[in-house]
mmCIF file of C-alpha atoms and ligand atoms in Angstrom:
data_model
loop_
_atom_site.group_PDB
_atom_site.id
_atom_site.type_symbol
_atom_site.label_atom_id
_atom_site.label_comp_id
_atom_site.label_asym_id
_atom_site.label_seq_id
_atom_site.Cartn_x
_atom_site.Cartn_y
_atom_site.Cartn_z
ATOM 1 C CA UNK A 1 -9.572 -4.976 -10.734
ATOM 2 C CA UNK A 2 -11.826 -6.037 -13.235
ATOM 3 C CA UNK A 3 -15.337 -6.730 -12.493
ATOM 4 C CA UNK A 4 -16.141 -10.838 -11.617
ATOM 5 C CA UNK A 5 -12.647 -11.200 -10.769
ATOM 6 C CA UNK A 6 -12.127 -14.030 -8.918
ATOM 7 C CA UNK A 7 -10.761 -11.183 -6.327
ATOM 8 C CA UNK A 8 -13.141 -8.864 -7.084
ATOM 9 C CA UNK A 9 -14.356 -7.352 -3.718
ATOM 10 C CA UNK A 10 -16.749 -5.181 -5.019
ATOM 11 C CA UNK A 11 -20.188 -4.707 -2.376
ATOM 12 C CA UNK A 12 -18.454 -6.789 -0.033
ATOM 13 C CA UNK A 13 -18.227 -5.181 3.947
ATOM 14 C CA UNK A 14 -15.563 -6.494 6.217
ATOM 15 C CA UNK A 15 -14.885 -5.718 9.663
ATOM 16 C CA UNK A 16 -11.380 -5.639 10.926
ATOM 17 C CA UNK A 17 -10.479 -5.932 14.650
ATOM 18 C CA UNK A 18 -7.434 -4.020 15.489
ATOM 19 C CA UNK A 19 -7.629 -1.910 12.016
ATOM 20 C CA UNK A 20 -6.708 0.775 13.021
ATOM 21 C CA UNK A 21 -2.700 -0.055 12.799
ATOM 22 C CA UNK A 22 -0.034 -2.471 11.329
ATOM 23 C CA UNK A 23 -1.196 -5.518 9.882
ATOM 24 C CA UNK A 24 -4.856 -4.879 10.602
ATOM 25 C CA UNK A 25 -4.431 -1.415 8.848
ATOM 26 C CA UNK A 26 -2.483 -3.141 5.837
ATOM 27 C CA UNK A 27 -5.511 -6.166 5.232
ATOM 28 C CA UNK A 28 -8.339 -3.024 5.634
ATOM 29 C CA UNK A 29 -6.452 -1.475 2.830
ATOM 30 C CA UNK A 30 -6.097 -4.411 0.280
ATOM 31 C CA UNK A 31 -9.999 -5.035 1.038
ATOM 32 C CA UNK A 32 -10.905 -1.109 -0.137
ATOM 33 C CA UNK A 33 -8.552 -1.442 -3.034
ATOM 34 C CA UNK A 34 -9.984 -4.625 -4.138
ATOM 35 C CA UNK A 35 -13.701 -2.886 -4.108
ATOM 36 C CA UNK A 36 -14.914 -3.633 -0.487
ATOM 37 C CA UNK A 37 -16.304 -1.312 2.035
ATOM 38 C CA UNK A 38 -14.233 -1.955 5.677
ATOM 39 C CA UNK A 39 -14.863 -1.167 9.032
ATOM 40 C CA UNK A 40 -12.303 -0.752 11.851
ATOM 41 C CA UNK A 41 -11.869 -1.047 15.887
ATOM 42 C CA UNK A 42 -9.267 -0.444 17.921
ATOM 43 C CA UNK A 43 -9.145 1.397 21.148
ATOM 44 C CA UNK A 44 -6.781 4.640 20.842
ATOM 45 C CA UNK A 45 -9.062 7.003 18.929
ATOM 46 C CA UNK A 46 -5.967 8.904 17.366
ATOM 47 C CA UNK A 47 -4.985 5.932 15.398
ATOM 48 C CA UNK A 48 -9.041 5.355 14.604
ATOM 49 C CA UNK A 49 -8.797 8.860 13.562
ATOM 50 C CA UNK A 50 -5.537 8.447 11.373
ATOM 51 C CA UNK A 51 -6.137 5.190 10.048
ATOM 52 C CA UNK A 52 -9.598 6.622 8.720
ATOM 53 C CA UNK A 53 -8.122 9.672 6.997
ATOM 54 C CA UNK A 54 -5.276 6.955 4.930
ATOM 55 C CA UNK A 55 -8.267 4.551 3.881
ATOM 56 C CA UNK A 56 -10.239 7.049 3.256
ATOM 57 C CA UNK A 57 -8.068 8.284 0.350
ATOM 58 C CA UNK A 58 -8.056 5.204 -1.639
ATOM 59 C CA UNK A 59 -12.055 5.076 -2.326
ATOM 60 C CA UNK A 60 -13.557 7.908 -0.064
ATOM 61 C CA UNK A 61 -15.280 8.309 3.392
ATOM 62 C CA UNK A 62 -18.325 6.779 2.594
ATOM 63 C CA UNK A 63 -16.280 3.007 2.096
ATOM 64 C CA UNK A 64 -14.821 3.866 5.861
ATOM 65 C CA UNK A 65 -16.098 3.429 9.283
ATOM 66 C CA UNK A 66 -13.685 3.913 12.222
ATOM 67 C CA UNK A 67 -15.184 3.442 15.927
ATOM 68 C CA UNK A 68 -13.174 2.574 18.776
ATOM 69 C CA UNK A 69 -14.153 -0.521 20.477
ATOM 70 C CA UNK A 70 -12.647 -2.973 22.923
ATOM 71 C CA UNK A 71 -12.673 -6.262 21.315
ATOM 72 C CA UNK A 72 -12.975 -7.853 25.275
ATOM 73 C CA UNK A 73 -16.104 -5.246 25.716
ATOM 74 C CA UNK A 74 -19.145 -8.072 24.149
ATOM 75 C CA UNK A 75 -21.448 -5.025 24.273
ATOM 76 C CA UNK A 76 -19.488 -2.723 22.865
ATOM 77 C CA UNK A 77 -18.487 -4.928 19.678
ATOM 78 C CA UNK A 78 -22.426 -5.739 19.293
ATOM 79 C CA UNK A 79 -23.300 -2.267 19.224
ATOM 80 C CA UNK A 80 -20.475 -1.853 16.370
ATOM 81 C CA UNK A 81 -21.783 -4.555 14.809
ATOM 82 C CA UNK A 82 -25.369 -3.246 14.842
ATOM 83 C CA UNK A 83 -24.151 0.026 13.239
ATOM 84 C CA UNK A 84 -21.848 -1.469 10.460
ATOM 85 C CA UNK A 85 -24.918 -3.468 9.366
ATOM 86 C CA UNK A 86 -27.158 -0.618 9.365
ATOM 87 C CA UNK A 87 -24.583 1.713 7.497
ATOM 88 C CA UNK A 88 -23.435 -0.969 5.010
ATOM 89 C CA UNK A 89 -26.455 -3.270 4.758
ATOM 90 C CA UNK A 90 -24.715 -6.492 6.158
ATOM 91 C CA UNK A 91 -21.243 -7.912 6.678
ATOM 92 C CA UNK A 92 -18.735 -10.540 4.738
ATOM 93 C CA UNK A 93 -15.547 -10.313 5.959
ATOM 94 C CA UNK A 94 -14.521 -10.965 9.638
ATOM 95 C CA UNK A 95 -10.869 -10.336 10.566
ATOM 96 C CA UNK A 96 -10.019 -11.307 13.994
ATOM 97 C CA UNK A 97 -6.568 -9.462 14.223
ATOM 98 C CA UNK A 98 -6.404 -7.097 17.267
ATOM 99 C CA UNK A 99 -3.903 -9.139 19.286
ATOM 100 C CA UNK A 100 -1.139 -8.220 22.486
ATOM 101 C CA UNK A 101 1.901 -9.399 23.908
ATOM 102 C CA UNK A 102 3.288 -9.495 27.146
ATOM 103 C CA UNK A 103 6.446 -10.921 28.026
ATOM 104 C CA UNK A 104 8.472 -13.123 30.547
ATOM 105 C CA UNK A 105 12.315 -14.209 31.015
ATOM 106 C CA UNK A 106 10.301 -17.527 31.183
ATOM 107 C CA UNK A 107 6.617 -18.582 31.591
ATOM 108 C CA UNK A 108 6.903 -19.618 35.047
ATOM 109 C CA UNK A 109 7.564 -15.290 35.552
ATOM 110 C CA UNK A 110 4.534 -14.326 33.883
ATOM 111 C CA UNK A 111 1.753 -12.758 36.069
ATOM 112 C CA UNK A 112 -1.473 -14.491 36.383
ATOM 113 C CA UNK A 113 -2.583 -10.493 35.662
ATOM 114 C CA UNK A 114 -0.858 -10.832 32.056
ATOM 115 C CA UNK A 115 -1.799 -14.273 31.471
ATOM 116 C CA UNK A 116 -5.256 -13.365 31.903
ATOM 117 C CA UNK A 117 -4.913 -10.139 29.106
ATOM 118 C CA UNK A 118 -3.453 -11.887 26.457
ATOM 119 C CA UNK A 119 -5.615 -14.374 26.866
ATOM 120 C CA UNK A 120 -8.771 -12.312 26.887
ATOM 121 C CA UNK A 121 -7.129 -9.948 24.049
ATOM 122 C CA UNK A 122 -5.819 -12.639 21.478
ATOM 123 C CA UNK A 123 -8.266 -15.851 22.277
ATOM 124 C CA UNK A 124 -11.569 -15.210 24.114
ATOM 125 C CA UNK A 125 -12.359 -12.100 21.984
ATOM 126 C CA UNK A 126 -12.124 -14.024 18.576
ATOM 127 C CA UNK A 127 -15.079 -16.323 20.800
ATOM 128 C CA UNK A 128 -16.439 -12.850 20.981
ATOM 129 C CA UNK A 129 -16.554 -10.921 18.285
ATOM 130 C CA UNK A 130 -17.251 -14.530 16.284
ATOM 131 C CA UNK A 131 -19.829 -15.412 17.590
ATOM 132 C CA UNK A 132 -21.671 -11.730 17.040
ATOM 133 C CA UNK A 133 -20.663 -11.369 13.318
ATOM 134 C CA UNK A 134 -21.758 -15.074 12.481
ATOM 135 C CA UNK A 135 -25.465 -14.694 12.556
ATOM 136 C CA UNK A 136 -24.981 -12.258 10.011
ATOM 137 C CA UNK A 137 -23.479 -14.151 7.855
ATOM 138 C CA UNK A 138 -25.825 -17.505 7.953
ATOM 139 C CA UNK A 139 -28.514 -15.177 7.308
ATOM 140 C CA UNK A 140 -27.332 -14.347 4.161
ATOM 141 C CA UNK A 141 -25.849 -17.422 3.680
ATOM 142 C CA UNK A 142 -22.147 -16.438 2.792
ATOM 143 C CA UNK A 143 -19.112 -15.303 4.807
ATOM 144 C CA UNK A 144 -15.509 -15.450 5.490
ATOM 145 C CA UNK A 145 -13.563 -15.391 8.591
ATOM 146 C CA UNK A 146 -9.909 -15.186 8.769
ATOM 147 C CA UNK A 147 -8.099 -14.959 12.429
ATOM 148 C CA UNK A 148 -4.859 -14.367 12.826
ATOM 149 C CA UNK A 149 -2.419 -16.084 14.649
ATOM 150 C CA UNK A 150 1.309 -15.893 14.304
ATOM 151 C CA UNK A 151 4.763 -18.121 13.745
ATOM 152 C CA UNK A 152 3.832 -19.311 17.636
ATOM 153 C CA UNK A 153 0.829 -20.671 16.793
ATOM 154 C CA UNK A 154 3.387 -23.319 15.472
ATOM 155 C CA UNK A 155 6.773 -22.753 17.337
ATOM 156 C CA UNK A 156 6.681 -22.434 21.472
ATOM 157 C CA UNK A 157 8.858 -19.428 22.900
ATOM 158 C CA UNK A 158 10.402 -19.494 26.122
ATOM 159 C CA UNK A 159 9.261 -15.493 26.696
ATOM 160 C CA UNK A 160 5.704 -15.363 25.466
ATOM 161 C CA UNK A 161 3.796 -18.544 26.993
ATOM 162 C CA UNK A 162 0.763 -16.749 26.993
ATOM 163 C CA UNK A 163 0.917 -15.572 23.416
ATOM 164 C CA UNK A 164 2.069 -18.857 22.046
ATOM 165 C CA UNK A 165 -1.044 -20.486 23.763
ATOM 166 C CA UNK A 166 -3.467 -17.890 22.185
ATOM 167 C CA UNK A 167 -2.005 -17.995 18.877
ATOM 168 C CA UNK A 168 -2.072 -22.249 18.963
ATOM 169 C CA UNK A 169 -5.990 -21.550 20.143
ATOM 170 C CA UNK A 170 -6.581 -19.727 17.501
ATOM 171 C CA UNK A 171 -5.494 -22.751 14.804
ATOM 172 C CA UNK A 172 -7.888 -24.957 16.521
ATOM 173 C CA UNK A 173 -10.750 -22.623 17.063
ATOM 174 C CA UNK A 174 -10.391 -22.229 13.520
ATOM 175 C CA UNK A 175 -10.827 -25.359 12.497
ATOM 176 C CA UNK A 176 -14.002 -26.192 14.976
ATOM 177 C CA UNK A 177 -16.015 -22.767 13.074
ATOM 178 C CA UNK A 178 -15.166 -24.139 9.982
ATOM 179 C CA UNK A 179 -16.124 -27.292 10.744
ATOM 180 C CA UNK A 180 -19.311 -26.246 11.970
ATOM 181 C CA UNK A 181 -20.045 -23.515 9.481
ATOM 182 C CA UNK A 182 -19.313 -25.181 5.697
ATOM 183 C CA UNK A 183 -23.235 -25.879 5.961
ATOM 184 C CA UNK A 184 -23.875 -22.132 5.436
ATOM 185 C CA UNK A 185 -21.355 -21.350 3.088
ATOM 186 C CA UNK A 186 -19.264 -19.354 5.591
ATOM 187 C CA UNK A 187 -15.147 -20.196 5.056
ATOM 188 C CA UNK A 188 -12.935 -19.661 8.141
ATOM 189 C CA UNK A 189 -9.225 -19.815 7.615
ATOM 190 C CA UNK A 190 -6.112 -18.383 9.326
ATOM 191 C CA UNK A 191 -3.458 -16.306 8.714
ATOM 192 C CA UNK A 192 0.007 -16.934 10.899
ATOM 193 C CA UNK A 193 1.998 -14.260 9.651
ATOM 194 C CA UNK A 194 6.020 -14.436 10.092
ATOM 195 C CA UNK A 195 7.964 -11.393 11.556
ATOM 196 C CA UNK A 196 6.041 -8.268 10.678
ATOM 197 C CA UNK A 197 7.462 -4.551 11.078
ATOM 198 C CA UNK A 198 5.095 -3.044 13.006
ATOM 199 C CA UNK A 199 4.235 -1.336 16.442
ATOM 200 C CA UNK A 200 4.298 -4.391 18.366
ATOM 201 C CA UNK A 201 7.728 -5.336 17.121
ATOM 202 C CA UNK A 202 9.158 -1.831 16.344
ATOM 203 C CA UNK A 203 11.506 -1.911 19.594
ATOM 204 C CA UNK A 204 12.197 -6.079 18.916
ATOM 205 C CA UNK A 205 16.076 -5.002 16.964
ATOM 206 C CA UNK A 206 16.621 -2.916 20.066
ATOM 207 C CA UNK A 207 15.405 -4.869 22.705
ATOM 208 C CA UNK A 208 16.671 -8.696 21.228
ATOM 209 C CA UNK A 209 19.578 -7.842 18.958
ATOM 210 C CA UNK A 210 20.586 -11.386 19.188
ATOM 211 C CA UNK A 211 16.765 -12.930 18.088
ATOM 212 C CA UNK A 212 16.194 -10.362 15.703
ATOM 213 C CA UNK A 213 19.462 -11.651 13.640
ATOM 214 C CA UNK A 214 18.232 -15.374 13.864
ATOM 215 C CA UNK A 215 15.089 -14.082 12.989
ATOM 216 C CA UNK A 216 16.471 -12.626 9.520
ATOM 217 C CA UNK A 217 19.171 -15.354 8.771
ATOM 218 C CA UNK A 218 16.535 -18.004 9.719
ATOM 219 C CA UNK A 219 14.096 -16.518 6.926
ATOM 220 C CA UNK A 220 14.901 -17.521 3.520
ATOM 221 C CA UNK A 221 13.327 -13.983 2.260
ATOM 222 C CA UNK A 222 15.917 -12.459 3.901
ATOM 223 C CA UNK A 223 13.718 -9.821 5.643
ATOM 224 C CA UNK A 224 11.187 -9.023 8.319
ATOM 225 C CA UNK A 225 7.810 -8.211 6.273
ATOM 226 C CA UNK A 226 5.780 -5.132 5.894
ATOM 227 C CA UNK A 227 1.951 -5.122 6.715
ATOM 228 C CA UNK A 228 1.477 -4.712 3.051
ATOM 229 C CA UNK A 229 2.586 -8.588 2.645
ATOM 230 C CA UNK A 230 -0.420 -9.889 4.015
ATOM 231 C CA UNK A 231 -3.004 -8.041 2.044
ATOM 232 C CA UNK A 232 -2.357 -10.452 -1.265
ATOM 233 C CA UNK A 233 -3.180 -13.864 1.238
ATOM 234 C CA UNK A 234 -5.972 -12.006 3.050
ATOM 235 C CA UNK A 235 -7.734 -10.796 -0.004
ATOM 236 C CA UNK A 236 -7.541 -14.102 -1.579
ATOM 237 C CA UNK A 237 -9.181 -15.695 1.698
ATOM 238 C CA UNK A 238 -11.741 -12.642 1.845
ATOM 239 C CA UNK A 239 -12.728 -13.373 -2.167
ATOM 240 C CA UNK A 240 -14.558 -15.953 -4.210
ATOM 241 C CA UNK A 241 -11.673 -17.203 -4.776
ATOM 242 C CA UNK A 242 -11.179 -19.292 -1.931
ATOM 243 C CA UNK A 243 -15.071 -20.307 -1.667
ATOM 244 C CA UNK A 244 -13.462 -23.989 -1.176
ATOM 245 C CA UNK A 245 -11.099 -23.427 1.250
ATOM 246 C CA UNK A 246 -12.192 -23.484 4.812
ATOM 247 C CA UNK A 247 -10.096 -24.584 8.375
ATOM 248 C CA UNK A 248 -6.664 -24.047 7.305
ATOM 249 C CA UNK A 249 -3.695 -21.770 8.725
ATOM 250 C CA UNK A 250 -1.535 -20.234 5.550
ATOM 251 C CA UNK A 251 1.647 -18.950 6.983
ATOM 252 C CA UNK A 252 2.977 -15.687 5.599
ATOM 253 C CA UNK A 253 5.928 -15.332 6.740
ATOM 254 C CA UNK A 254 8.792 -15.414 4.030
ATOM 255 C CA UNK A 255 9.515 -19.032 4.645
ATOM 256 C CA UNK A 256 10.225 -18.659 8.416
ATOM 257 C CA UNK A 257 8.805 -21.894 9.241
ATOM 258 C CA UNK A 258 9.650 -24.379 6.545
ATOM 259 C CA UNK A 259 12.791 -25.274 7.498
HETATM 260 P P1 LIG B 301 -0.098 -3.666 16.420
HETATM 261 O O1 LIG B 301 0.255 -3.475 17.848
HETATM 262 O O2 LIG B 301 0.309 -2.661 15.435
HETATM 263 O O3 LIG B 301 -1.643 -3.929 16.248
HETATM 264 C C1 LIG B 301 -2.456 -4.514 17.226
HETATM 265 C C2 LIG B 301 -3.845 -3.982 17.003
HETATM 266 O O4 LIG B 301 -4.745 -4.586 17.929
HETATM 267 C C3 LIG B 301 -3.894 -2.480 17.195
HETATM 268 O O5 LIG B 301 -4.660 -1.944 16.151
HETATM 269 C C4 LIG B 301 -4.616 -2.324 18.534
HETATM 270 O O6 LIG B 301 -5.356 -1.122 18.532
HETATM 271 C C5 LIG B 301 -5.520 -3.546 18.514
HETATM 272 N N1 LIG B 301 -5.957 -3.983 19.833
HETATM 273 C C6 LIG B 301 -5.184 -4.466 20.846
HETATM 274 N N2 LIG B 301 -5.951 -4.747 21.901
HETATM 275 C C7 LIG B 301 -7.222 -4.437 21.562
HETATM 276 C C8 LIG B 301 -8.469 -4.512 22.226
HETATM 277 N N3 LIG B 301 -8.575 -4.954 23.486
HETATM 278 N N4 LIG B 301 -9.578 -4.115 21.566
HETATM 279 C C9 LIG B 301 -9.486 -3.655 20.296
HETATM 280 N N5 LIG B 301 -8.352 -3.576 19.606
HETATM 281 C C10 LIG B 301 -7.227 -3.954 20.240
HETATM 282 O O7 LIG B 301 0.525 -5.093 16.051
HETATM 283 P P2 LIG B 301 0.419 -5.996 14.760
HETATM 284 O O8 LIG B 301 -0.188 -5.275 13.633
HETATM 285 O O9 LIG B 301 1.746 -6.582 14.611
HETATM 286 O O10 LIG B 301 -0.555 -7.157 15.268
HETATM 287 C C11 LIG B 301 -1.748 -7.505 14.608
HETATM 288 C C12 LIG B 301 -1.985 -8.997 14.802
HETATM 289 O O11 LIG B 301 -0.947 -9.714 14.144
HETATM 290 C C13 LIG B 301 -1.941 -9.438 16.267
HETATM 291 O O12 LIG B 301 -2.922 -10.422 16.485
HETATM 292 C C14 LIG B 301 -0.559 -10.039 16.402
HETATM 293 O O13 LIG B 301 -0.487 -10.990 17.414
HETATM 294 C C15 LIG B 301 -0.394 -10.645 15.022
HETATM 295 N N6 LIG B 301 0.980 -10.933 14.655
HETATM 296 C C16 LIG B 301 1.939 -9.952 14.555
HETATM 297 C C17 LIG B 301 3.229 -10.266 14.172
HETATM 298 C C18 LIG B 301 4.313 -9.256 14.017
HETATM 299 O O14 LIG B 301 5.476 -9.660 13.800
HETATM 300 N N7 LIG B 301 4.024 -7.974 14.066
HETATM 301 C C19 LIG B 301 3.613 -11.664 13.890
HETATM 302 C C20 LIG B 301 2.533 -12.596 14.014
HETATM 303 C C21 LIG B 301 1.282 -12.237 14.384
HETATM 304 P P3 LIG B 301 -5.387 -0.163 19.830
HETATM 305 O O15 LIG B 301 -3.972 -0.012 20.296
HETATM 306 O O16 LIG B 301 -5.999 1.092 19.351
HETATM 307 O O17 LIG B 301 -6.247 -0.875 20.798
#
């Protein structure tokens, strides 16, 4: 990376929610290896612990911070917050990622218990952890916030009402922040990333034989993706180079949803 890049994410501090594992773990990456420093939460401290030890390796402990945090806890993240700032001097990069499914033969089966978690998890948190991180970013005048939502923040699904809800939430919460925020310079985009390999999916071949082969013959890449496909899109949103692009949702998702 050469220095000034329009990529360049050199002395820039991001926070990523659910870092800790899978796509979360794959954006904190692309930050340290584009220059930043990146903080992660999650709430199982062996993954903390594990996910430190692999960033770690790319630019050293003293780019890392791990601490395990509920993103549904408000004190908890603000204490986290309070720390990163202190250890890094301020922050740039939000990523809302840390998300959950549950799942229903149809939505009229799903508990008002699981409602209410993927809800909290996936929606109300991003209110959360938002609305923390922003005064730190007016004050210096400069920020990015990317949240992530998912192929159902487009598509409904007969099995995941609550998750398709969240995720279309998070395309218009999106839009309101950045709506409200151009005035100080702080960009908030999404991500809605197509099928991803990771631990929320892992058992999906097993458990949906028949959707996971619509899934691939549906997807003009031909493929579920790896975590590491949305570090290229979520640098670009985290850099200079997207200082005049604010509100929108890019999907990533091998061309799942253009046809
Ligand atoms: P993972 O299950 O691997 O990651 C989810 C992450 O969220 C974990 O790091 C988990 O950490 C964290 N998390 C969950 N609940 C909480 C909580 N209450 N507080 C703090 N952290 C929490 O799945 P993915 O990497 O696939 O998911 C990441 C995001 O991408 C989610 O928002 C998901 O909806 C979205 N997504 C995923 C797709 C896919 O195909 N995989 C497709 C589209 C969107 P811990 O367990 O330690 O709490």
């Amino acid at each position: 990376m050469t220095e000034n890049s329009l990529f360049d994410l050199s002395g820039r501090v991001a926070l990523v929610t659910g870092g800790n594992g899978g796509i979360g773990l794959g954006m904190a990456k692309a930050f340290i290896e584009h220059g930043a420093s990146a903080a992660i939460i999650g709430r199982s401290q062996a993954k903390l612990d594990a996910a430190e030890t692999e960033l770690s390796k790319i630019a050293g402990s003293d780019s890392v911070l791990a601490a395990q945090c509920d993103v549904t806890d408000r004190d908890s993240v603000s204490s986290v917050l309070e720390t990163l700032v202190g250890r890094f001097g301020g922050l740039d990069i939000l990523v809302n990622n840390a998300g959950v499914n549950r799942r229903a033969d149809e939505p009229h089966l799903l508990s008002a218990e699981d409602w209410e978690y993927v809800i909290d998890v996936n929606l109300t948190s991003i209110h959360t952890v938002t609305s923390l991180a922003f005064p730190y970013m007016k004050e210096r005048r400069r920020g990015k916030i990317i949240n992530i939502g998912s192929m159902m923040s487009i598509f409904g699904t007969a099995y995941a009402p609550a998750y398709a809800a969240s995720k279309g939430g998070v395309i218009q919460y999106t839009k309101s922040c950045a709506v409200a925020w151009a005035k100080d310079n702080v960009q908030v985009n999404a991500i809605l990333p197509g099928w991803i390999v990771t631990e929320m999916t892992n058992q999906f071949k097993e458990l949906f034989p028949d959707r996971h082969a619509m899934i691939v013959g549906r997807t003009p890449a031909g493929r579920w993706g790896q975590p590491a496909d949305l570090g290229g899109t979520a640098v670009f949103l985290a850099s200079s180079a997207s200082d005049f692009v604010t509100g929108t949702s890019i999907p990533v998702d091998g061309g799942y949803s253009v046809w």
